Coordinates of C-alpha atoms in Angstrom, one line a residue:
M1 CA 74.9 116.3 89.2
A2 CA 76.8 114.1 91.5
H3 CA 79.0 111.6 89.7
S4 CA 78.6 107.9 90.3
V5 CA 81.4 105.7 91.9
A6 CA 81.8 104.2 88.3
E7 CA 82.4 107.6 86.7
R8 CA 84.8 108.6 89.1
C9 CA 86.9 105.4 88.8
R10 CA 87.0 105.7 85.1
T11 CA 88.2 109.3 85.3
C12 CA 90.9 108.4 87.6
I13 CA 92.0 105.4 85.5
S14 CA 92.1 107.5 82.4
T15 CA 94.2 110.1 84.0
L16 CA 96.6 107.5 85.3
R17 CA 96.8 105.9 81.8
L18 CA 97.7 109.4 80.4
I19 CA 100.5 109.7 83.0
V20 CA 101.9 106.3 82.3
S21 CA 101.9 107.0 78.6
M22 CA 103.6 110.3 79.1
L23 CA 106.4 108.7 81.3
T24 CA 107.2 106.2 78.6
T25 CA 108.7 108.9 76.6
T26 CA 110.0 111.1 79.5
E27 CA 111.0 110.2 83.1
S28 CA 109.9 113.6 84.5
L29 CA 113.4 114.6 85.2
G30 CA 114.0 111.4 87.0
R31 CA 111.6 112.3 89.9
I32 CA 109.1 109.5 89.3
S33 CA 109.4 106.7 86.9
C34 CA 106.8 104.9 84.5
A35 CA 107.1 101.7 86.7
Q36 CA 105.8 103.8 89.8
A37 CA 102.9 105.2 88.0
T38 CA 102.0 101.9 86.3
E39 CA 102.0 100.3 89.8
Q40 CA 99.4 102.6 90.9
L41 CA 97.3 102.3 87.8
E42 CA 97.4 98.4 88.3
R43 CA 96.4 98.6 92.0
L44 CA 93.5 101.0 91.1
S45 CA 92.4 98.7 88.4
L46 CA 92.6 95.7 90.9
W47 CA 90.4 97.6 93.4
T48 CA 87.8 98.7 90.8
G49 CA 87.5 95.1 89.5
N50 CA 87.5 93.4 92.8
I51 CA 84.8 95.5 94.4
G52 CA 82.7 95.9 91.3
A53 CA 83.3 99.7 91.2
L54 CA 82.8 100.0 87.4
H55 CA 79.1 99.0 87.6
P56 CA 76.6 101.6 87.0
P57 CA 74.5 102.6 90.2
T58 CA 71.5 100.7 89.0
S59 CA 73.3 97.4 89.0
S60 CA 73.0 95.1 92.0
L61 CA 76.8 94.5 91.8
S62 CA 77.7 98.2 92.1
V63 CA 79.3 99.9 95.0
E64 CA 76.1 102.1 95.4
A65 CA 74.0 98.9 95.8
R66 CA 76.3 97.5 98.3
L67 CA 76.4 100.7 100.3
R68 CA 72.7 101.9 99.9
E69 CA 72.2 101.6 103.7
A70 CA 75.5 103.0 104.7
D71 CA 75.6 106.7 103.5
D72 CA 78.7 107.4 105.4
V73 CA 80.8 104.8 103.9
R74 CA 79.5 105.5 100.4
H75 CA 80.5 109.3 101.0
H76 CA 83.9 108.2 102.2
V77 CA 84.5 106.2 99.0
S78 CA 83.4 109.2 96.9
E79 CA 85.7 111.6 98.8
L80 CA 88.7 109.4 98.4
L81 CA 88.0 109.0 94.6
D82 CA 87.7 112.7 94.5
D83 CA 91.1 113.2 96.2
L84 CA 92.6 110.5 94.0
S85 CA 91.2 112.3 90.9
D86 CA 92.6 115.7 92.0
A87 CA 96.0 114.2 92.9
S88 CA 96.2 112.4 89.5
A89 CA 95.1 115.5 87.4
A90 CA 97.7 117.7 89.2
L91 CA 100.3 115.0 88.6
Y92 CA 99.4 114.8 84.8
E93 CA 99.7 118.7 84.4
I94 CA 103.3 118.3 85.6
V95 CA 104.3 115.3 83.6
S96 CA 102.7 116.6 80.4
G97 CA 104.6 119.8 80.7
Q98 CA 101.5 122.1 81.3
R99 CA 103.3 123.5 84.4
D100 CA 106.4 123.1 86.3
G101 CA 106.3 121.0 89.6
E102 CA 107.3 122.8 92.7
T103 CA 110.0 121.7 95.1
E104 CA 110.2 122.3 98.8
A105 CA 112.7 121.6 101.3
Q106 CA 112.0 119.2 104.1
T107 CA 114.1 118.8 107.2
D108 CA 115.1 115.1 107.9
D109 CA 114.2 114.8 111.5
V110 CA 116.4 111.8 111.9
S111 CA 119.6 113.2 110.5
V112 CA 119.5 116.9 111.1
D113 CA 123.2 117.2 110.1
E114 CA 122.5 116.2 106.7
G115 CA 120.5 119.5 106.0
D116 CA 117.3 119.7 104.2
V117 CA 116.0 117.2 101.7
E118 CA 114.3 118.5 98.5
V119 CA 111.0 116.8 97.8
S120 CA 109.4 117.3 94.4
E121 CA 105.6 117.9 93.9
E122 CA 105.5 114.9 91.7
I123 CA 106.7 112.7 94.4
E124 CA 104.3 114.0 96.9
L125 CA 101.4 113.6 94.4
L126 CA 102.5 110.1 93.8
Q127 CA 102.6 109.5 97.5
E128 CA 99.0 111.0 97.8
I129 CA 97.8 108.6 95.0
D130 CA 99.2 105.6 96.7
A131 CA 97.7 106.6 100.1
C132 CA 94.2 107.0 98.5
I133 CA 94.2 103.7 96.8
T134 CA 95.4 102.0 100.0
R135 CA 92.5 103.6 101.9
L136 CA 90.1 102.3 99.2
F137 CA 91.4 98.8 99.8
R138 CA 90.9 99.3 103.5
V139 CA 87.3 100.2 102.9
S140 CA 86.8 97.1 100.8
S141 CA 88.3 94.9 103.6
L142 CA 86.0 96.5 106.2
I143 CA 82.9 96.0 103.9
R144 CA 83.6 92.4 103.5
Q145 CA 84.4 91.9 107.3
A146 CA 81.1 93.7 108.1
T147 CA 79.1 91.3 105.9
P148 CA 80.4 87.9 106.8
S149 CA 79.2 85.1 104.5
S150 CA 80.6 81.9 103.2
P151 CA 81.2 81.8 99.4
F152 CA 81.8 78.2 99.7
D153 CA 78.2 77.6 101.0
K154 CA 76.9 80.0 98.7
A155 CA 78.5 78.1 95.7
L156 CA 77.1 74.8 96.9
S157 CA 73.7 76.2 97.3
R158 CA 73.5 77.2 93.7
N159 CA 72.3 74.4 91.6
R160 CA 74.0 75.7 88.4
Y161 CA 77.0 73.8 87.9
R162 CA 76.7 70.0 87.3
F163 CA 80.2 68.6 87.9
N164 CA 80.5 64.8 87.6
D165 CA 82.1 63.6 90.9
Q166 CA 82.9 60.2 89.4
F167 CA 86.2 61.5 88.1
D168 CA 87.3 63.0 91.5
I169 CA 86.1 59.8 93.3
A170 CA 88.2 57.6 90.8
H171 CA 91.1 59.8 91.3
V172 CA 91.1 59.4 95.1
G173 CA 91.0 55.6 94.7
E174 CA 94.0 55.8 92.3
K175 CA 96.0 58.1 94.5
F176 CA 95.3 56.1 97.6
P177 CA 94.8 52.3 96.8
K178 CA 93.9 51.7 100.4
L179 CA 90.6 53.7 99.8
A180 CA 89.8 51.6 96.8
R181 CA 89.0 48.7 99.0
E182 CA 85.4 47.8 99.3
D183 CA 85.3 48.5 103.0
N184 CA 86.8 52.0 102.5
H185 CA 84.6 53.0 99.6
W186 CA 82.6 55.4 101.6
L187 CA 85.6 57.4 102.5
Q188 CA 86.8 57.4 98.9
T189 CA 83.5 58.7 97.9
R190 CA 83.4 61.3 100.5
L191 CA 86.8 62.7 99.7
G192 CA 86.0 62.6 96.0
R193 CA 82.9 64.5 96.3
A194 CA 84.7 67.1 98.4
I195 CA 87.0 67.8 95.5
T196 CA 84.1 68.1 93.3
Q197 CA 82.5 70.7 95.8
R198 CA 85.7 72.6 95.6
R199 CA 85.6 72.8 91.8
H200 CA 82.1 74.2 92.2
Y201 CA 83.4 76.7 94.6
L202 CA 86.2 77.8 92.4
S203 CA 84.0 78.1 89.4
Y204 CA 81.4 80.2 91.5
T205 CA 84.1 82.6 92.8
Q206 CA 85.5 83.1 89.2
D207 CA 82.2 83.9 87.9
H208 CA 81.4 86.2 90.7
R209 CA 84.7 88.0 90.2
D210 CA 84.1 88.3 86.5
K211 CA 80.6 89.9 87.0
L212 CA 82.0 92.3 89.7
E213 CA 84.8 93.3 87.2
G214 CA 82.4 94.9 84.8
D215 CA 84.9 96.0 82.3
P216 CA 87.7 93.8 81.0
A217 CA 90.5 93.5 83.5
R218 CA 93.3 93.2 80.9
E219 CA 93.2 96.7 79.3
R220 CA 95.3 97.2 76.2
Y221 CA 96.0 100.9 75.4
S222 CA 98.2 102.7 72.8
E223 CA 99.1 106.2 73.4
A224 CA 102.2 108.1 72.1
G225 CA 103.0 104.9 69.9
V226 CA 103.3 102.8 73.0
T227 CA 101.3 99.8 73.8
Q228 CA 101.1 98.4 77.3
S229 CA 99.4 95.5 78.8
I230 CA 98.1 95.5 82.4
E231 CA 97.8 92.0 83.5
W232 CA 97.3 92.1 87.2
K233 CA 94.6 89.4 87.3
Q234 CA 95.8 85.8 88.1
K235 CA 92.9 84.1 86.3
L236 CA 92.2 80.5 86.9
P237 CA 92.4 78.5 83.5
T238 CA 89.6 77.1 81.5
R239 CA 87.7 74.5 83.6
L240 CA 88.2 70.9 83.1
L241 CA 85.8 70.0 80.3
A242 CA 86.8 66.5 79.3
E243 CA 86.0 64.8 82.7
T244 CA 83.5 67.4 84.2
T245 CA 80.6 69.2 82.8
S246 CA 79.0 72.4 83.7
Q247 CA 76.3 74.8 82.7
P248 CA 77.2 77.9 81.0
S249 CA 78.5 80.7 83.3
T250 CA 75.3 82.8 83.2
Y251 CA 73.7 82.6 86.6
H252 CA 73.1 85.6 88.6
T253 CA 75.3 86.6 91.5
K254 CA 74.8 89.5 93.8
A255 CA 77.2 91.5 96.0
S256 CA 76.8 91.5 99.7
T257 CA 75.0 94.7 101.1
L258 CA 76.4 96.5 104.0
G259 CA 73.9 97.5 106.7
P260 CA 73.7 100.8 108.6
G261 CA 76.2 101.3 111.4
Q262 CA 78.4 98.3 110.7
I263 CA 81.3 100.5 109.8
T264 CA 82.1 103.6 111.7
R265 CA 84.2 106.6 110.9
S266 CA 86.6 105.6 113.3
M267 CA 87.1 102.3 111.6
L268 CA 87.5 104.1 108.3
S269 CA 90.2 106.4 109.6
T270 CA 92.2 103.5 111.2
E271 CA 95.2 102.3 109.2
A272 CA 95.8 98.6 109.2
D273 CA 99.0 97.1 108.0
S274 CA 97.3 93.6 107.6
D275 CA 94.2 91.9 107.8
P276 CA 93.1 90.3 111.1
E277 CA 93.6 86.9 109.4
D278 CA 97.4 87.5 109.4
D279 CA 97.4 87.4 113.1
A280 CA 96.4 83.7 113.3
R281 CA 98.6 81.7 115.6
S282 CA 98.4 78.4 113.9
Y283 CA 99.3 77.6 110.5
T284 CA 97.8 75.0 108.3
T285 CA 100.6 72.7 107.4
I286 CA 103.7 71.4 109.2
A287 CA 107.3 72.0 108.6
R288 CA 108.2 68.3 108.2
S289 CA 106.5 65.0 108.5
L290 CA 107.7 61.7 109.8
D291 CA 106.8 60.6 106.3
G292 CA 109.4 62.0 104.1
A293 CA 107.7 61.0 101.1
L294 CA 105.0 63.4 101.6
E295 CA 107.4 66.3 101.4
S296 CA 107.7 65.9 97.7
A297 CA 104.3 64.4 97.0
V298 CA 102.3 67.3 96.1
T299 CA 102.5 68.2 92.4
V300 CA 100.0 71.0 92.4
K301 CA 101.5 74.1 94.0
I302 CA 100.7 77.4 95.5
P303 CA 102.2 80.6 94.1
K304 CA 104.5 82.5 96.3
L305 CA 103.2 85.9 97.6
E306 CA 105.9 87.9 95.7
D307 CA 104.6 86.3 92.5
L308 CA 101.1 87.7 93.2
Q309 CA 102.1 91.1 94.5
I310 CA 101.9 94.1 92.3
G311 CA 105.2 96.0 92.5
S312 CA 106.2 96.7 96.0
N313 CA 102.6 96.8 97.2
K314 CA 101.8 93.9 99.7
D315 CA 98.0 93.8 98.8
I316 CA 97.4 90.6 96.6
E317 CA 94.2 89.3 95.1
C318 CA 93.8 85.7 96.1
P319 CA 93.3 83.8 92.8
F320 CA 90.8 81.4 94.5
C321 CA 88.5 83.5 96.6
F322 CA 89.3 86.7 94.7
R323 CA 89.6 88.8 97.9
V324 CA 92.2 91.4 98.3
K325 CA 94.3 90.8 101.5
R326 CA 97.7 91.3 103.0
F327 CA 99.6 88.2 104.4
K328 CA 102.7 88.4 106.8
N329 CA 104.3 85.4 105.0
N330 CA 104.0 82.5 102.7
K331 CA 102.9 80.3 105.8
V332 CA 99.9 82.4 106.5
W333 CA 99.2 82.7 102.8
R334 CA 99.3 78.9 102.3
R335 CA 96.9 78.5 105.4
H336 CA 94.4 80.9 103.7
V337 CA 94.5 78.7 100.5
F338 CA 93.7 75.6 102.4
E339 CA 91.1 77.4 104.3
D340 CA 89.5 78.8 101.1
L341 CA 89.4 75.1 99.8
R342 CA 88.1 73.6 103.1
S343 CA 90.8 71.1 102.8
Y344 CA 90.0 68.9 105.9
V345 CA 87.5 66.1 106.0
C346 CA 86.3 63.9 109.0
T347 CA 87.7 60.5 108.2
F348 CA 85.1 58.5 110.2
S349 CA 81.9 56.8 108.8
E350 CA 78.5 57.8 109.9
C351 CA 79.7 61.4 110.7
D352 CA 77.9 64.2 108.8
A353 CA 80.4 66.9 109.9
P354 CA 80.9 69.7 107.1
L355 CA 84.3 70.2 105.4
F356 CA 86.8 72.1 107.7
G357 CA 88.9 75.0 106.7
N358 CA 91.0 75.0 109.8
I359 CA 93.3 72.1 110.5
N360 CA 93.0 72.3 114.2
D361 CA 89.2 72.5 114.1
W362 CA 89.0 69.4 112.1
F363 CA 91.4 67.4 114.2
S364 CA 89.8 68.7 117.4
H365 CA 86.5 67.3 116.1
E366 CA 88.1 63.9 115.4
M367 CA 89.7 63.8 118.8
K368 CA 86.7 64.8 120.7
H369 CA 84.3 62.6 119.0
H370 CA 86.0 59.8 117.4
R371 CA 89.6 59.3 118.6
V372 CA 88.8 58.5 122.2
D373 CA 89.5 55.8 124.8
F374 CA 87.2 54.8 127.6
K375 CA 88.5 54.1 131.0
C376 CA 86.0 52.3 133.2
S377 CA 85.0 54.7 136.1
V378 CA 84.0 51.7 138.2
C379 CA 86.9 49.3 137.6
Q380 CA 89.5 51.9 137.3
D381 CA 91.9 49.5 135.7
R382 CA 90.1 48.7 132.5
S383 CA 90.6 50.8 129.2
F384 CA 88.9 50.2 126.0
S385 CA 90.3 51.5 122.7
N386 CA 89.4 51.4 119.2
G387 CA 90.3 48.1 117.5
T388 CA 90.3 46.8 114.0
N389 CA 86.8 45.4 114.0
S390 CA 85.1 47.4 116.9
S391 CA 85.2 50.8 118.5
G392 CA 86.2 51.5 122.1
R393 CA 82.8 52.7 122.8
D394 CA 81.1 49.5 121.6
K395 CA 83.6 47.5 123.8
Y396 CA 83.0 49.6 126.7
I397 CA 79.2 49.4 126.4
T398 CA 79.5 45.6 126.3
H399 CA 81.7 45.6 129.5
I400 CA 79.2 47.7 131.2
Q401 CA 76.2 45.4 130.2
R402 CA 78.2 42.4 131.6
R403 CA 79.8 43.9 134.7
H404 CA 77.7 47.0 135.6
P405 CA 74.2 46.6 134.4
Q406 CA 73.0 48.9 137.1
F407 CA 74.2 51.8 134.9
L408 CA 71.9 50.9 132.0
E409 CA 68.8 52.2 133.6
A410 CA 67.7 55.8 132.9
D411 CA 70.5 58.2 131.8
G412 CA 73.2 56.1 133.6
L413 CA 74.8 54.8 130.6
E414 CA 75.1 58.0 128.8
L415 CA 76.5 59.8 131.9
L416 CA 78.9 57.0 132.5
L417 CA 80.1 57.1 128.9
Q418 CA 80.7 60.9 129.1
S419 CA 82.7 60.6 132.3
S420 CA 84.8 57.8 131.1
Q421 CA 85.7 59.3 127.7
R422 CA 89.2 60.7 127.1
P423 CA 91.3 61.7 124.1
V424 CA 93.7 59.0 123.0
E425 CA 97.4 59.5 123.9
H426 CA 98.6 57.7 120.9
I427 CA 97.4 56.6 117.6
L428 CA 98.5 53.6 115.7
A429 CA 100.5 54.6 112.6
R430 CA 98.8 51.8 110.6
A431 CA 95.4 53.5 111.4
C432 CA 96.1 56.2 108.7
P433 CA 92.9 56.0 106.8
L434 CA 94.4 56.9 103.4
C435 CA 97.9 55.1 103.1
F436 CA 99.5 51.7 103.6
G437 CA 102.9 51.1 105.4
W438 CA 103.3 54.3 107.2
E439 CA 104.5 52.6 110.3
N440 CA 107.5 51.3 108.5
R441 CA 108.4 54.9 107.2
V442 CA 108.0 56.3 110.7
I443 CA 110.6 53.9 112.2
E444 CA 113.0 54.5 109.4
R445 CA 112.6 58.3 109.6
A446 CA 112.9 58.3 113.4
Q447 CA 116.1 56.2 113.2
A448 CA 117.6 58.6 110.5
D449 CA 116.7 61.8 112.4
G450 CA 117.0 61.7 116.1
S451 CA 115.5 65.2 116.4
L452 CA 112.0 63.9 115.4
S453 CA 109.4 62.7 117.8
K454 CA 110.1 59.0 118.6
P455 CA 107.3 56.6 117.8
H456 CA 105.8 54.5 120.5
I457 CA 106.3 50.8 120.0
E458 CA 104.4 48.2 122.0
E459 CA 103.7 44.6 121.1
D460 CA 105.1 45.3 117.6
E461 CA 102.5 48.0 117.1
V462 CA 103.9 51.5 116.1
S463 CA 102.0 54.3 117.6
V464 CA 102.7 58.2 117.2
L465 CA 101.5 61.1 119.2
P466 CA 98.3 62.7 118.0
H467 CA 99.9 65.9 116.6
V468 CA 102.1 63.8 114.5
F469 CA 99.1 61.8 113.2
K470 CA 97.3 64.9 112.5
R471 CA 100.2 66.3 110.4
H472 CA 100.5 63.2 108.4
V473 CA 96.7 62.8 107.5
A474 CA 96.4 66.5 107.0
A475 CA 99.2 66.3 104.2
H476 CA 97.1 63.8 102.4
L477 CA 94.0 65.9 102.6
E478 CA 95.8 69.0 101.6
E479 CA 97.1 67.2 98.5
L480 CA 93.7 66.1 97.5
A481 CA 92.2 69.6 98.1
L482 CA 94.8 71.1 95.6
F483 CA 93.7 68.6 93.1
A484 CA 90.5 70.7 92.6
I485 CA 92.8 73.5 91.1
P486 CA 92.5 73.1 87.4
V487 CA 95.6 71.8 85.6
G488 CA 97.7 74.4 83.8
S489 CA 96.6 77.3 86.1
A490 CA 98.4 80.5 85.1
L491 CA 99.8 81.1 88.7
G492 CA 103.3 81.3 87.9
D493 CA 106.2 78.7 87.7
N494 CA 108.1 79.7 90.7
V495 CA 105.9 78.3 93.5
D496 CA 106.3 76.4 96.7
S497 CA 105.7 72.7 97.3
N498 CA 103.0 72.3 99.7
A499 CA 104.3 69.3 101.6
A500 CA 102.8 69.4 105.2
I501 CA 104.4 72.2 107.3
E502 CA 103.0 73.9 110.3

């Protein structure tokens, strides 16, 4: 009878544990180390927990359930696990002393003069184990790419958690007093509720990850008198209970199902060094802002990639979305975190745009729909910009009503508005919707550092280029987004400050 994926995984894990136990007392003549074997055990444990591989075939969270309509992929996973099992069993025979490992000579193609290099069977088997696990991660990545879904939207569609948004709304007002004013209360509420939605999302992903895991992720085992702890999982801490409330973590989650033909054999055989996400050309944050205070303002921090990696392997499990990915550098990793949290929010009233995960999508939305000037297509010399009490659009419509009433008939007004609209070239520094006094800091910083973009000053009004304004406001929004991460998160102490960088 064919073994299930869960049975195959448990066999491989058990064998690797035995190997680790053996290597704690003998280093197998120095050919492979206990640390090397432990790294492979931790990687396999990460894969099984992340994909739900320890669930029985009858479970809706099992690999079989995910791949019930993709026989080729399911067979490929089984073959990889069988190869992994064979390599692990052969390695155990050697490290346990049941047989001697073979050694063969390999010619170094690069340095032929140095002669042959001896490669032990133990090293070859360890390399095969590493390759099998790497391919399993590749399959997991392909499955998730082929079944696109938004965990954030899924989380918000579940009416299970009952977080109190008043705590987050109050925090926004305390952090940015400008938003506590009555005329800005709508934005304070919007930004506070966005934080609450992120808490909902983080709770959902944690619950889903726990259910996929099946068996406890932190295994303690004792063999040959040695107790070792495998702690690869970077869990989020206990959720805030004093200020927010939630229902018990009992709701049902379901793994995404892969349809037939969504993953081909050629895709399975292709080796990938990184996820497509690594190739993004734009990063979330900016290297430095005209507001120096923002560079040290963020108190919640994002762990460095090296603190999340298992040994020398570059695969990490994101502690927020719990997907296993590779990232080229910490900039790409931080961009991923801010995208996970959907950190960017439209700052204009009467706009129902959703939360944005990408800084450029967010600001393009604002520049296209809100931060615009109108230049009269008839007069050619009249421009209408947003003011303190009225929008450029309203002022332009008033101008048309008074000077060009002929365009008010039929669709003439809308066509004229569209043809006259253009993105603003400068934005007033005092127009930051979250903070006071940025214009003064802009001038001070520009005077102190000649390499920065000079502000535009006209009639005592300080303006900056749109991309500078984007960086400044984005830093505020990112800081608020990170507030959703529970305090005391066990993400490590050596982490990066997340002041705005791009």
